[in-house]
Coordinates of C-alpha atoms in Angstrom, one line a residue:
Chain A
M1 CA 0.0 0.0 0.0
S2 CA 1.4 3.4 -0.9
E3 CA 2.1 6.1 1.6
L4 CA -0.9 8.2 2.6
V5 CA -0.5 11.9 2.1
I6 CA -3.8 12.8 3.8
E7 CA -5.4 10.7 6.4
T8 CA -8.3 11.5 8.7
R9 CA -9.9 9.2 11.3
G10 CA -13.4 9.8 12.7
L11 CA -13.1 13.5 11.8
N12 CA -16.0 15.6 13.1
K13 CA -17.0 19.2 12.9
T14 CA -20.0 20.8 14.4
F15 CA -21.0 24.4 14.5
H16 CA -23.4 26.1 16.8
T17 CA -25.6 28.5 15.1
R18 CA -26.7 31.8 16.6
S19 CA -30.1 30.3 17.3
G20 CA -28.4 27.6 19.4
A21 CA -28.9 24.8 16.9
V22 CA -26.1 22.3 16.3
R23 CA -25.0 22.1 12.7
V24 CA -23.1 19.0 11.7
A25 CA -20.7 19.7 8.9
V26 CA -18.5 16.7 9.0
R27 CA -19.3 13.4 10.7
D28 CA -16.9 10.6 11.4
L29 CA -15.0 11.1 8.2
D30 CA -12.3 8.7 7.3
L31 CA -10.4 10.1 4.4
A32 CA -7.3 8.5 2.8
V33 CA -5.4 10.0 0.0
P34 CA -2.4 8.1 -1.3
A35 CA 0.7 9.8 -2.6
G36 CA 0.8 10.7 -6.3
G37 CA -1.9 11.3 -8.8
V38 CA -5.0 13.3 -8.7
H39 CA -7.6 12.4 -6.0
G40 CA -11.1 13.8 -6.4
F41 CA -13.1 15.0 -3.4
L42 CA -16.6 14.9 -4.6
G43 CA -19.8 15.9 -3.0
P44 CA -22.8 18.2 -3.5
N45 CA -22.7 21.8 -2.2
G46 CA -22.8 21.8 1.6
S47 CA -21.6 18.2 2.0
G48 CA -18.5 19.2 4.1
K49 CA -15.7 19.3 1.5
T50 CA -14.5 22.8 2.2
T51 CA -14.9 22.3 5.9
T52 CA -12.7 19.2 5.8
I53 CA -10.1 21.0 3.7
R54 CA -10.1 24.0 6.1
M55 CA -9.6 21.6 9.0
L56 CA -6.7 19.9 7.3
L57 CA -5.1 23.3 6.7
G58 CA -5.5 24.6 10.2
L59 CA -8.0 27.2 9.4
S60 CA -10.7 25.5 11.3
R61 CA -10.6 23.3 14.4
P62 CA -12.1 19.8 14.3
T63 CA -14.6 19.0 17.0
G64 CA -13.3 15.4 17.1
G65 CA -11.2 12.8 15.4
S66 CA -7.6 13.0 14.1
M67 CA -5.8 14.2 10.9
R68 CA -2.4 13.4 9.5
L69 CA -0.6 15.1 6.6
F70 CA 2.5 13.3 5.3
G71 CA 2.2 11.1 8.4
Q72 CA 2.4 14.1 10.8
D73 CA -0.4 14.9 13.2
V74 CA -2.1 18.1 12.3
P75 CA -2.8 20.8 13.4
Q76 CA 0.0 20.2 15.9
R77 CA 2.7 19.5 13.3
L78 CA 1.3 21.7 10.6
P79 CA 4.2 24.2 10.5
E80 CA 6.5 21.3 9.6
V81 CA 4.4 20.0 6.6
M82 CA 2.9 23.3 5.4
P83 CA 6.0 24.1 3.3
W84 CA 5.1 21.1 1.1
I85 CA 1.4 22.1 0.7
G86 CA -0.1 24.5 -1.7
A87 CA -3.8 25.2 -1.3
V88 CA -6.7 27.2 -2.8
V89 CA -9.6 27.2 -0.4
E90 CA -12.9 28.3 -1.8
S91 CA -12.5 31.5 -3.8
P92 CA -9.0 33.2 -4.2
K93 CA -8.4 35.6 -1.3
F94 CA -5.9 38.4 -1.9
S95 CA -5.7 42.1 -1.1
P96 CA -7.7 43.8 -3.8
N97 CA -5.7 47.0 -3.9
F98 CA -2.4 45.3 -4.4
T99 CA -1.2 44.1 -7.7
G100 CA -1.1 40.4 -8.5
R101 CA 2.7 40.6 -8.2
Q102 CA 2.6 42.4 -4.9
N103 CA 0.3 39.8 -3.4
L104 CA 2.6 37.0 -4.4
L105 CA 5.7 38.9 -3.3
L106 CA 4.3 39.1 0.2
L107 CA 3.6 35.4 0.3
A108 CA 6.9 34.4 -1.2
R109 CA 8.9 36.6 1.3
A110 CA 6.9 35.1 4.2
I111 CA 8.4 31.7 3.4
G112 CA 11.8 33.0 2.5
E113 CA 11.5 32.5 -1.2
Q114 CA 13.4 34.7 -3.6
D115 CA 11.4 37.3 -5.5
S116 CA 12.4 35.6 -8.8
R117 CA 10.2 32.7 -7.7
V118 CA 7.2 35.0 -8.1
D119 CA 8.1 35.6 -11.8
E120 CA 8.4 31.9 -12.4
A121 CA 5.0 31.2 -10.8
L122 CA 3.3 34.0 -12.7
A123 CA 4.8 32.7 -16.0
L124 CA 3.5 29.2 -15.2
V125 CA -0.1 30.5 -15.1
S126 CA 0.4 32.9 -18.0
L127 CA -0.1 36.1 -15.9
T128 CA 3.2 37.7 -16.6
G129 CA 1.8 40.5 -18.7
R130 CA -0.9 41.4 -16.1
D131 CA 1.0 41.0 -12.9
R132 CA 1.2 44.7 -12.3
D133 CA -2.5 45.3 -12.5
R134 CA -4.5 45.6 -9.3
Y135 CA -6.0 42.3 -8.2
R136 CA -9.5 43.9 -8.1
A137 CA -9.2 44.5 -11.8
Y138 CA -8.6 40.8 -12.5
S139 CA -11.3 38.6 -14.1
L140 CA -12.4 35.6 -12.1
G141 CA -10.3 33.3 -14.2
M142 CA -7.2 35.5 -13.6
K143 CA -7.9 35.4 -9.9
Q144 CA -8.1 31.6 -10.0
R145 CA -4.8 31.5 -11.9
L146 CA -3.1 33.9 -9.4
A147 CA -4.3 31.6 -6.6
I148 CA -2.8 28.6 -8.3
A149 CA 0.4 30.7 -8.9
A150 CA 0.5 31.3 -5.1
T151 CA 0.4 27.5 -4.5
L152 CA 3.3 27.0 -6.8
L153 CA 5.5 29.4 -4.9
K154 CA 6.3 26.6 -2.5
Q155 CA 7.0 23.9 -5.1
P156 CA 4.5 21.8 -3.3
R157 CA 4.3 18.0 -2.9
L158 CA 0.6 18.2 -2.1
L159 CA -1.8 20.6 -3.8
I160 CA -5.3 21.1 -2.4
L161 CA -7.6 22.8 -4.8
D162 CA -11.1 23.6 -3.7
E163 CA -13.4 24.1 -6.8
P164 CA -10.6 25.6 -8.8
T165 CA -12.6 25.9 -12.1
N166 CA -15.4 27.9 -10.6
G167 CA -16.3 30.8 -12.8
L168 CA -13.8 30.0 -15.5
D169 CA -14.6 30.1 -19.2
P170 CA -14.3 26.8 -21.1
A171 CA -10.7 27.6 -22.2
G172 CA -9.8 28.5 -18.7
I173 CA -11.3 25.3 -17.4
R174 CA -9.4 23.2 -19.9
E175 CA -6.2 25.0 -19.0
I176 CA -6.6 24.4 -15.3
R177 CA -7.5 20.8 -15.8
E178 CA -4.4 20.3 -17.9
T179 CA -2.3 22.0 -15.3
I180 CA -3.8 19.7 -12.6
R181 CA -3.1 16.6 -14.7
N182 CA 0.4 17.7 -15.4
L183 CA 1.1 18.3 -11.8
G184 CA -0.3 14.9 -11.0
E185 CA 1.9 13.3 -13.6
R186 CA 5.0 15.1 -12.2
G187 CA 4.5 13.4 -8.8
V188 CA 2.5 16.1 -7.0
T189 CA -0.4 14.7 -5.1
V190 CA -3.5 16.7 -6.0
L191 CA -6.7 16.7 -3.9
L192 CA -9.3 18.2 -6.2
S193 CA -12.5 19.2 -4.4
S194 CA -15.3 19.5 -6.8
H195 CA -19.0 19.1 -7.3
I196 CA -18.6 18.7 -11.0
L197 CA -18.7 15.0 -11.7
A198 CA -17.3 15.2 -15.2
E199 CA -14.3 17.1 -14.0
V200 CA -13.5 14.5 -11.4
Q201 CA -14.1 11.7 -13.9
Q202 CA -11.8 13.3 -16.5
V203 CA -9.0 14.5 -14.2
C204 CA -8.9 12.2 -11.2
D205 CA -7.3 8.8 -10.7
S206 CA -9.1 8.1 -7.5
A207 CA -11.9 9.8 -5.6
T208 CA -13.8 10.1 -2.3
I209 CA -17.5 10.8 -2.4
I210 CA -19.0 12.5 0.6
G211 CA -22.5 13.6 1.5
H212 CA -23.9 15.2 4.6
G213 CA -20.4 15.2 6.0
R214 CA -20.0 11.4 5.7
M215 CA -17.8 9.4 3.4
L216 CA -20.0 7.5 1.0
A217 CA -17.5 5.8 -1.2
S218 CA -13.8 5.9 -1.9
G219 CA -11.4 4.3 -4.4
R220 CA -10.2 4.4 -7.9
V221 CA -12.6 6.2 -10.2
D222 CA -12.8 3.0 -12.4
D223 CA -13.7 0.9 -9.4
L224 CA -16.2 3.4 -8.1
I225 CA -18.0 3.3 -11.5
G226 CA -17.9 -0.4 -11.4
T227 CA -19.7 -0.8 -8.1
S228 CA -22.9 0.3 -9.6
T229 CA -24.8 -0.3 -12.8
T230 CA -27.7 1.6 -14.3
Y231 CA -30.4 -0.4 -16.1
R232 CA -33.0 0.9 -18.4
V233 CA -36.4 -0.7 -17.5
G234 CA -39.4 -0.7 -19.8
V235 CA -42.7 -1.4 -18.2
P236 CA -46.4 -0.8 -19.1
D237 CA -47.0 0.9 -15.7
P238 CA -44.0 3.0 -14.7
D239 CA -45.5 4.5 -11.6
T240 CA -46.2 1.1 -10.0
A241 CA -42.9 -0.2 -11.1
A242 CA -41.1 2.8 -9.6
R243 CA -42.8 2.3 -6.3
L244 CA -41.9 -1.4 -6.3
L245 CA -38.3 -0.8 -7.2
V246 CA -37.8 2.0 -4.6
G247 CA -39.4 -0.3 -2.0
G248 CA -36.9 -2.8 -3.0
G249 CA -34.0 -0.5 -2.2
H250 CA -33.1 0.6 -5.7
T251 CA -32.6 4.2 -6.9
V252 CA -35.1 5.1 -9.7
R253 CA -35.2 8.0 -12.1
A254 CA -37.9 8.5 -14.7
E255 CA -37.0 9.1 -18.3
E256 CA -38.9 9.3 -21.5
R257 CA -38.5 5.7 -22.5
G258 CA -39.2 4.3 -19.0
L259 CA -37.2 4.1 -15.9
L260 CA -33.5 4.2 -15.1
V261 CA -32.5 2.1 -12.1
D262 CA -29.2 2.6 -10.3
T263 CA -28.4 -0.5 -8.3
Q264 CA -25.8 -2.9 -7.2
A265 CA -28.3 -5.7 -7.6
S266 CA -28.4 -8.2 -10.5
P267 CA -30.9 -8.0 -13.4
G268 CA -32.6 -11.1 -12.0
E269 CA -33.4 -9.3 -8.7
I270 CA -35.0 -6.4 -10.6
T271 CA -37.1 -8.8 -12.6
R272 CA -38.1 -10.7 -9.5
T273 CA -39.0 -7.5 -7.6
L274 CA -41.3 -6.3 -10.4
A275 CA -42.8 -9.7 -11.1
D276 CA -43.7 -10.2 -7.5
G277 CA -45.7 -7.0 -7.7
G278 CA -47.4 -8.1 -10.9
V279 CA -45.5 -5.8 -13.2
Y280 CA -43.8 -7.5 -16.3
L281 CA -40.9 -6.1 -18.2
T282 CA -40.9 -5.0 -21.8
E283 CA -37.2 -4.0 -21.6
L284 CA -34.2 -4.5 -19.3
S285 CA -30.9 -3.3 -20.6
P286 CA -27.7 -2.0 -18.9
V287 CA -26.8 1.6 -19.4
R288 CA -23.1 2.5 -19.4
A289 CA -22.2 3.4 -15.8
D290 CA -20.6 6.8 -15.1
L291 CA -19.6 8.7 -12.0
E292 CA -22.7 10.7 -12.1
S293 CA -24.9 7.7 -11.6
V294 CA -22.7 6.5 -8.8
F295 CA -22.7 9.9 -7.2
L296 CA -26.5 10.3 -7.5
Q297 CA -27.1 6.9 -6.1
L298 CA -24.8 7.4 -3.2
T299 CA -26.0 10.8 -2.3
E300 CA -29.6 9.9 -2.6
Q301 CA -29.1 6.9 -0.4
A302 CA -27.3 9.1 2.1
T303 CA -30.2 11.5 2.2
L304 CA -32.6 8.6 2.7
G305 CA -30.4 7.0 5.3
H306 CA -29.7 10.1 7.3
G307 CA -32.9 11.9 7.1
T308 CA -32.5 13.1 10.6
D309 CA -29.3 15.0 9.6
E310 CA -31.2 17.1 7.1
G311 CA -32.8 19.3 9.8
A312 CA -29.5 19.7 11.5
L313 CA -27.7 20.6 8.3
R314 CA -30.2 23.2 7.3
Chain B
M1 CA 12.1 39.0 11.8
R2 CA 11.3 37.9 8.2
L3 CA 7.6 38.0 8.9
V4 CA 8.0 41.5 10.5
G5 CA 9.7 42.6 7.3
V6 CA 6.8 41.2 5.3
E7 CA 4.2 43.0 7.5
L8 CA 6.1 46.3 7.3
T9 CA 6.1 46.0 3.5
R10 CA 2.3 45.2 3.6
L11 CA 1.8 48.2 5.8
R12 CA 3.8 50.4 3.5
W13 CA 1.9 49.2 0.4
R14 CA -1.5 49.9 2.0
R15 CA -2.9 53.1 0.5
A16 CA -5.2 53.9 3.5
V17 CA -2.1 53.6 5.7
T18 CA -0.2 56.0 3.5
I19 CA -3.0 58.5 3.7
L20 CA -3.3 58.2 7.5
L21 CA 0.5 58.6 7.8
A22 CA 0.3 61.7 5.7
G23 CA -2.4 62.9 8.1
C24 CA 0.1 62.3 11.0
V25 CA 2.3 64.9 9.4
L26 CA -0.1 67.4 7.9
V27 CA -2.5 67.9 10.8
P28 CA 0.2 68.5 13.4
A29 CA 1.8 70.9 10.8
L30 CA -1.5 72.7 10.6
V31 CA -1.7 72.9 14.4
W32 CA 1.8 74.3 14.5
Y33 CA 1.0 76.9 11.8
S34 CA -2.1 77.9 13.6
L35 CA -0.2 78.3 16.9
V36 CA 2.5 80.3 15.3
W37 CA 0.0 82.5 13.6
D38 CA -2.1 83.1 16.7
T39 CA 0.9 84.0 18.8
R40 CA 2.7 86.1 16.2
P41 CA 4.3 89.3 17.6
V42 CA 2.3 92.5 17.3
T43 CA 3.3 94.7 14.4
A44 CA 3.9 98.5 14.5
E45 CA 0.8 98.9 12.3
E46 CA -1.3 97.0 14.8
I47 CA 0.0 99.2 17.6
R48 CA -0.7 102.3 15.5
Q49 CA -4.3 101.1 14.9
A50 CA -4.8 100.3 18.5
K51 CA -3.6 103.7 19.6
E52 CA -6.0 105.3 17.0
V53 CA -8.9 103.4 18.5
V54 CA -8.0 104.6 22.0
A55 CA -7.6 108.2 20.8
Q56 CA -11.0 108.0 19.0
N57 CA -12.6 106.5 22.2
R58 CA -11.2 109.3 24.2
Q59 CA -12.5 111.9 21.8
D60 CA -15.9 110.4 21.7
N61 CA -16.0 110.1 25.5
Q62 CA -14.9 113.7 26.0
Q63 CA -17.7 114.7 23.7
M64 CA -20.2 112.7 25.7
I65 CA -18.9 114.3 29.0
D66 CA -19.2 117.8 27.5
E67 CA -22.8 117.1 26.4
C68 CA -23.5 115.8 29.9
V69 CA -22.1 118.9 31.5
A70 CA -24.1 121.1 29.2
R71 CA -27.4 119.2 29.8
P72 CA -27.0 117.1 33.0
E73 CA -30.8 116.6 33.4
E74 CA -30.9 114.6 30.1
Y75 CA -28.1 112.3 31.3
G76 CA -29.6 111.6 34.8
V77 CA -26.8 113.2 36.8
P78 CA -27.3 115.7 39.6
T79 CA -27.7 119.2 38.2
T80 CA -26.1 120.9 41.2
G81 CA -22.7 120.6 42.8
D82 CA -19.8 119.1 40.8
V83 CA -21.6 118.4 37.6
E84 CA -18.4 117.8 35.6
G85 CA -17.1 115.3 38.1
A86 CA -20.5 113.5 38.1
C87 CA -20.4 113.2 34.3
E88 CA -16.9 112.0 34.3
Q89 CA -17.7 109.4 36.9
T90 CA -20.7 108.2 34.8
F91 CA -19.2 108.3 31.3
G92 CA -15.4 108.3 31.9
F93 CA -13.6 105.1 31.0
G94 CA -10.6 105.8 33.1
D95 CA -7.1 105.2 31.9
E96 CA -7.7 103.2 28.8
Q97 CA -4.5 101.6 27.4
Y98 CA -3.9 100.7 23.7
E99 CA -2.6 97.3 24.8
W100 CA -6.1 96.4 25.7
Y101 CA -6.8 96.3 22.0
L102 CA -3.9 93.9 21.3
T103 CA -5.5 90.8 22.8
R104 CA -3.1 88.3 21.1
Q105 CA -1.1 86.3 23.6
P106 CA 2.6 85.9 22.9
L107 CA 4.1 82.5 22.5
D108 CA 4.7 80.6 25.8
V109 CA 6.5 77.4 25.1
G110 CA 5.9 76.0 28.5
D111 CA 2.1 76.4 28.2
Q112 CA 2.0 74.5 24.9
R113 CA 3.1 71.3 26.6
K114 CA -0.3 71.0 28.1
G115 CA -2.0 72.8 25.2
S116 CA -1.1 72.1 21.6
G117 CA 1.5 69.6 22.5
L118 CA -1.1 67.3 24.1
G119 CA -3.3 68.0 21.1
V120 CA -0.7 66.7 18.7
I121 CA -0.2 63.6 20.8
T122 CA -4.0 63.0 20.7
I123 CA -4.1 63.5 17.0
L124 CA -1.2 61.1 16.5
A125 CA -2.9 58.6 18.7
A126 CA -6.1 58.8 16.8
F127 CA -4.5 58.5 13.3
L128 CA -2.1 55.7 14.3
M129 CA -4.9 53.8 16.1
L130 CA -6.8 54.0 12.7
V131 CA -3.6 52.7 11.0
G132 CA -3.6 49.6 13.3
T133 CA -7.3 49.2 12.8
T134 CA -7.4 49.5 9.0
F135 CA -4.3 47.4 8.6
A136 CA -5.9 44.4 10.4
G137 CA -9.4 45.1 9.2
H138 CA -8.3 44.9 5.5
D139 CA -6.8 41.5 6.0
W140 CA -10.1 40.2 7.5
N141 CA -12.3 42.0 5.0
S142 CA -10.4 40.8 1.9
G143 CA -10.0 37.3 3.4
S144 CA -6.3 37.4 2.7
L145 CA -5.5 36.4 6.3
S146 CA -6.5 32.8 5.6
N147 CA -4.2 32.9 2.6
Q148 CA -1.4 34.2 4.8
L149 CA -2.0 31.4 7.3
L150 CA -1.5 28.9 4.5
F151 CA 2.1 30.1 4.3
E152 CA 2.7 30.7 8.0
P153 CA 0.3 28.6 10.1
R154 CA 1.7 29.6 13.4
R155 CA -0.9 32.1 14.3
L156 CA 0.9 33.6 17.3
R157 CA 3.8 34.5 15.0
V158 CA 1.4 36.1 12.4
W159 CA -0.4 38.1 15.1
G160 CA 2.9 39.1 16.7
A161 CA 4.6 40.1 13.4
K162 CA 1.7 42.4 12.5
A163 CA 1.6 43.9 16.0
V164 CA 5.3 44.6 15.9
A165 CA 5.0 46.2 12.5
V166 CA 2.1 48.5 13.7
G167 CA 3.9 49.3 17.0
A168 CA 7.3 50.0 15.3
V169 CA 5.8 52.3 12.7
S170 CA 3.7 54.1 15.3
L171 CA 6.7 54.6 17.6
V172 CA 8.9 55.9 14.9
V173 CA 6.2 58.2 13.3
S174 CA 5.2 59.7 16.7
L175 CA 8.8 60.2 17.8
V176 CA 9.7 61.9 14.4
V177 CA 6.6 64.0 14.3
L178 CA 6.7 65.2 17.9
T179 CA 10.5 65.9 17.6
A180 CA 9.9 67.9 14.4
W181 CA 6.9 69.7 15.9
W182 CA 8.8 70.8 19.0
A183 CA 12.0 71.6 17.0
A184 CA 9.9 73.8 14.7
L185 CA 8.4 75.6 17.8
W186 CA 11.9 76.0 19.3
L187 CA 13.0 77.7 16.1
V188 CA 10.0 80.1 16.2
A189 CA 10.7 80.8 19.9
E190 CA 14.4 81.5 19.1
Q191 CA 13.4 83.8 16.2
R192 CA 11.0 85.7 18.5
D193 CA 13.4 85.8 21.4
V194 CA 10.9 83.9 23.6
Q195 CA 12.8 82.4 26.5
A196 CA 12.1 79.0 27.9
S197 CA 14.2 77.4 30.7
A198 CA 16.2 74.3 30.3
H199 CA 13.8 72.7 32.8
T200 CA 10.8 73.5 30.6
W201 CA 12.5 71.9 27.6
E202 CA 13.3 68.8 29.7
L203 CA 9.6 68.6 30.7
I204 CA 8.6 68.9 27.0
R205 CA 11.1 66.2 26.0
N206 CA 9.9 63.8 28.6
S207 CA 6.3 64.4 27.8
A208 CA 7.0 63.8 24.1
L209 CA 8.7 60.6 24.8
R210 CA 6.0 59.3 27.1
G211 CA 3.4 60.6 24.5
S212 CA 5.1 58.5 21.8
L213 CA 4.7 55.4 24.0
V214 CA 1.0 56.2 24.6
V215 CA 0.5 56.6 20.9
T216 CA 2.2 53.3 20.2
L217 CA 0.0 51.6 22.8
A218 CA -3.1 53.1 21.2
A219 CA -2.0 51.9 17.7
V220 CA -1.4 48.3 19.0
A221 CA -4.7 48.4 20.9
G222 CA -6.5 49.4 17.8
Y223 CA -4.9 46.6 15.9
A224 CA -5.6 44.1 18.7
L225 CA -9.2 45.1 18.9
T226 CA -9.7 44.7 15.2
M227 CA -8.0 41.2 15.3
F228 CA -10.6 40.4 17.9
F229 CA -13.7 41.9 16.3
R230 CA -12.4 41.0 12.7
S231 CA -14.0 44.1 11.4
T232 CA -12.8 47.7 11.0
V233 CA -16.3 49.1 11.4
A234 CA -17.0 47.1 14.6
T235 CA -13.7 48.3 16.1
L236 CA -14.4 51.9 15.2
G237 CA -17.8 51.6 16.7
V238 CA -16.4 50.3 20.0
M239 CA -13.6 52.9 20.0
F240 CA -16.2 55.7 19.5
A241 CA -18.4 54.3 22.2
V242 CA -15.6 54.1 24.7
A243 CA -14.0 57.4 23.7
V244 CA -17.1 59.5 23.6
V245 CA -20.3 57.9 24.7
G246 CA -18.7 55.6 27.3
Q247 CA -16.9 58.5 29.2
I248 CA -20.0 60.6 29.3
A249 CA -22.2 57.7 30.3
A250 CA -19.7 56.7 33.0
V251 CA -19.7 60.1 34.6
A252 CA -23.5 60.3 34.3
V253 CA -24.0 56.9 35.9
F254 CA -21.2 56.8 38.5
G255 CA -20.7 60.5 39.1
E256 CA -17.6 62.6 38.9
G257 CA -15.7 60.2 41.2
V258 CA -15.3 58.0 38.1
I259 CA -13.0 60.5 36.5
R260 CA -9.9 58.8 37.9
W261 CA -10.8 55.7 35.9
L262 CA -11.4 57.4 32.6
I263 CA -8.8 56.9 29.8
P264 CA -8.0 60.6 29.2
T265 CA -7.2 61.1 32.9
N266 CA -4.7 58.3 32.9
V267 CA -3.2 59.3 29.6
A268 CA -2.7 62.8 30.9
A269 CA -1.1 61.4 34.1
V270 CA 1.4 59.4 31.9
V271 CA 2.1 62.2 29.4
F272 CA 2.5 65.0 32.1
N273 CA 4.2 62.8 34.8
G274 CA 1.2 63.1 37.0
F275 CA -2.2 64.9 36.6
D276 CA -4.5 66.7 39.0
Y277 CA -8.1 65.8 38.4
Y278 CA -11.4 67.0 40.0
S279 CA -12.5 64.7 42.7
P280 CA -15.6 65.8 44.6
D281 CA -15.0 63.4 47.4
H282 CA -11.5 64.6 48.1
F283 CA -11.5 67.2 51.0
C284 CA -14.1 69.2 49.2
T285 CA -15.9 69.9 52.5
N286 CA -12.8 71.3 54.2
A287 CA -13.0 75.0 53.8
D288 CA -9.4 75.5 54.9
I289 CA -8.0 73.8 51.9
G290 CA -9.1 76.5 49.5
P291 CA -10.4 76.3 45.9
N292 CA -8.1 73.5 44.9
G293 CA -9.3 71.3 47.7
C294 CA -11.4 69.1 45.3
M295 CA -8.4 68.2 43.1
E296 CA -6.6 64.9 43.5
H297 CA -3.3 63.9 42.1
L298 CA -2.8 60.8 39.8
G299 CA 0.8 59.8 39.6
L300 CA 2.8 58.6 36.6
G301 CA 3.0 55.0 38.1
A302 CA -0.8 54.7 38.6
G303 CA -1.5 56.1 35.1
T304 CA 1.0 53.8 33.5
T305 CA -0.3 50.8 35.4
Y306 CA -3.9 51.6 34.3
L307 CA -2.9 51.9 30.6
A308 CA -0.7 48.8 30.7
V309 CA -3.4 46.7 32.2
L310 CA -5.9 47.9 29.7
V311 CA -3.7 47.2 26.7
A312 CA -2.7 43.8 28.2
L313 CA -6.3 42.8 28.5
V314 CA -7.1 43.8 24.9
V315 CA -4.0 42.1 23.6
G316 CA -4.6 39.0 25.6
L317 CA -8.2 38.7 24.4
S318 CA -7.2 39.3 20.8
V319 CA -4.4 36.7 20.9
W320 CA -6.6 34.2 22.6
S321 CA -9.3 34.7 20.1
F322 CA -7.0 34.6 17.0
R323 CA -5.4 31.4 18.2
R324 CA -8.7 29.6 19.1
R325 CA -11.3 30.7 16.6
D326 CA -11.8 29.4 13.0
V327 CA -10.5 31.7 10.3
P328 CA -13.0 32.3 7.5

């Protein structure tokens, strides 16, 4: 087994709202990210991705559990491992009145890097010509690129990117994804937090899916897709069939030609469930599985399985 | 030291800080100019005009007396006996001097220590407190503080480096401005041949030095408060409440006995090496003590202790909060 770059055990984070309610953001999260490659951190908005990242980086204190980065307990040993970690958390955060170059110079000098390192980082993200413009004049894409340039000041071994393609145009998205892939191929471990399924499927080697602060699945992207199959089901009475299938623990989506059933069960089980209810198939065919179907299945199951969390999360 | 250098650079690059530092120079310069203008020596032309006014007054007055002597019944003076004497007594203005019309006071260097000198210290404290506040507030408002913590996660170091930068700049600026201000006033005094004893200049020097320390503490307190509240606006609100509303409210609620515990009283005690303040409970009923019987003395030590404890509380709260709370 390869060395784990990120490891959390039973990680918890709860917030107390002003009304006194307890909001559970992360619950007993076990996260394991091996060294090398690009690891997707996938979950819907509000699932606890950013909170987890903020805890790993020492910006937020966990309520319970333990975390390790490069085998070191954090946040206690964070100063020792932070020089190896580049991170963009949520939106880029810089002083709006400083130029892009000034913002990077301050960060580089804080870690004892030469000013020339700033020029290299700016060149890597194609911001050389605009580095003396004020940050507030940057487009969202330029801000994202500057944030990535900031992570490269350290020459990191671990890159944590939280929704790095948010707000970018298609060319910018492609550029960032290529940069991420290149970094992964060069031996940098990248944790890519995203709610864009296609992005994770395209860019990542492995992924962890979370929902409601819990880990739902983790592994290589190919393996994750393989754990679930989607079947197209044709029946004369879709409503009754959907009720029977949901009752049987399958995830059902309606479509024009019938029903799409996301399940880990065999075709025979689907047939039996419907036949026991007096519904007979006109079509049963496998649909090519993708991460989206896995994601939807897992997050829907999580919602059903942890309905009591919903109120707490609101 | 590296982080302090970075924070000094950040401070220098902040436009709001540059404007406030310019204010630290311009406003005291304006106070100096106003003082120099208001105490300028009287010119020969002004003396001539004053003498003319006195001569005209005398002429008008004599005319009035003459009319009074001619028709005393119309002016309500006795019509028998020494009519002229009675008119002079009623309408005469005595020995009017032309100096009475030259009301401008000459420059008194010693008096300025507790006048404009204290004013300049107060102005510097206000400006540099704003420097500390806006410096920290901008980091929170822009969210760049979380980015900084990704490069230096030791929060105490980050807090300390920023505090040292604010404190160092405040100390240097206040020392330079106060030195320049008093040096400029010394030049004016020399030019006008206004004498001030060596003791007076020693008192001024010591007040300026202690004033610089008070200004530095104010700036660090402003910074620390903003690191606690995480908002420039909230800090300014609290500072306004304490500086204005709080003091008035304290006197209104607790009476004048609370004056000893007000910030300005203790600042004055530090700057002036002791300060006499009104204390209604202090020997006020003892008629033998005289008009100053209600005054009580607050020493340098007591004032310094008060300010040190106050700043230590603010700093302690700020550091604790910054280390414990999540950073957005």
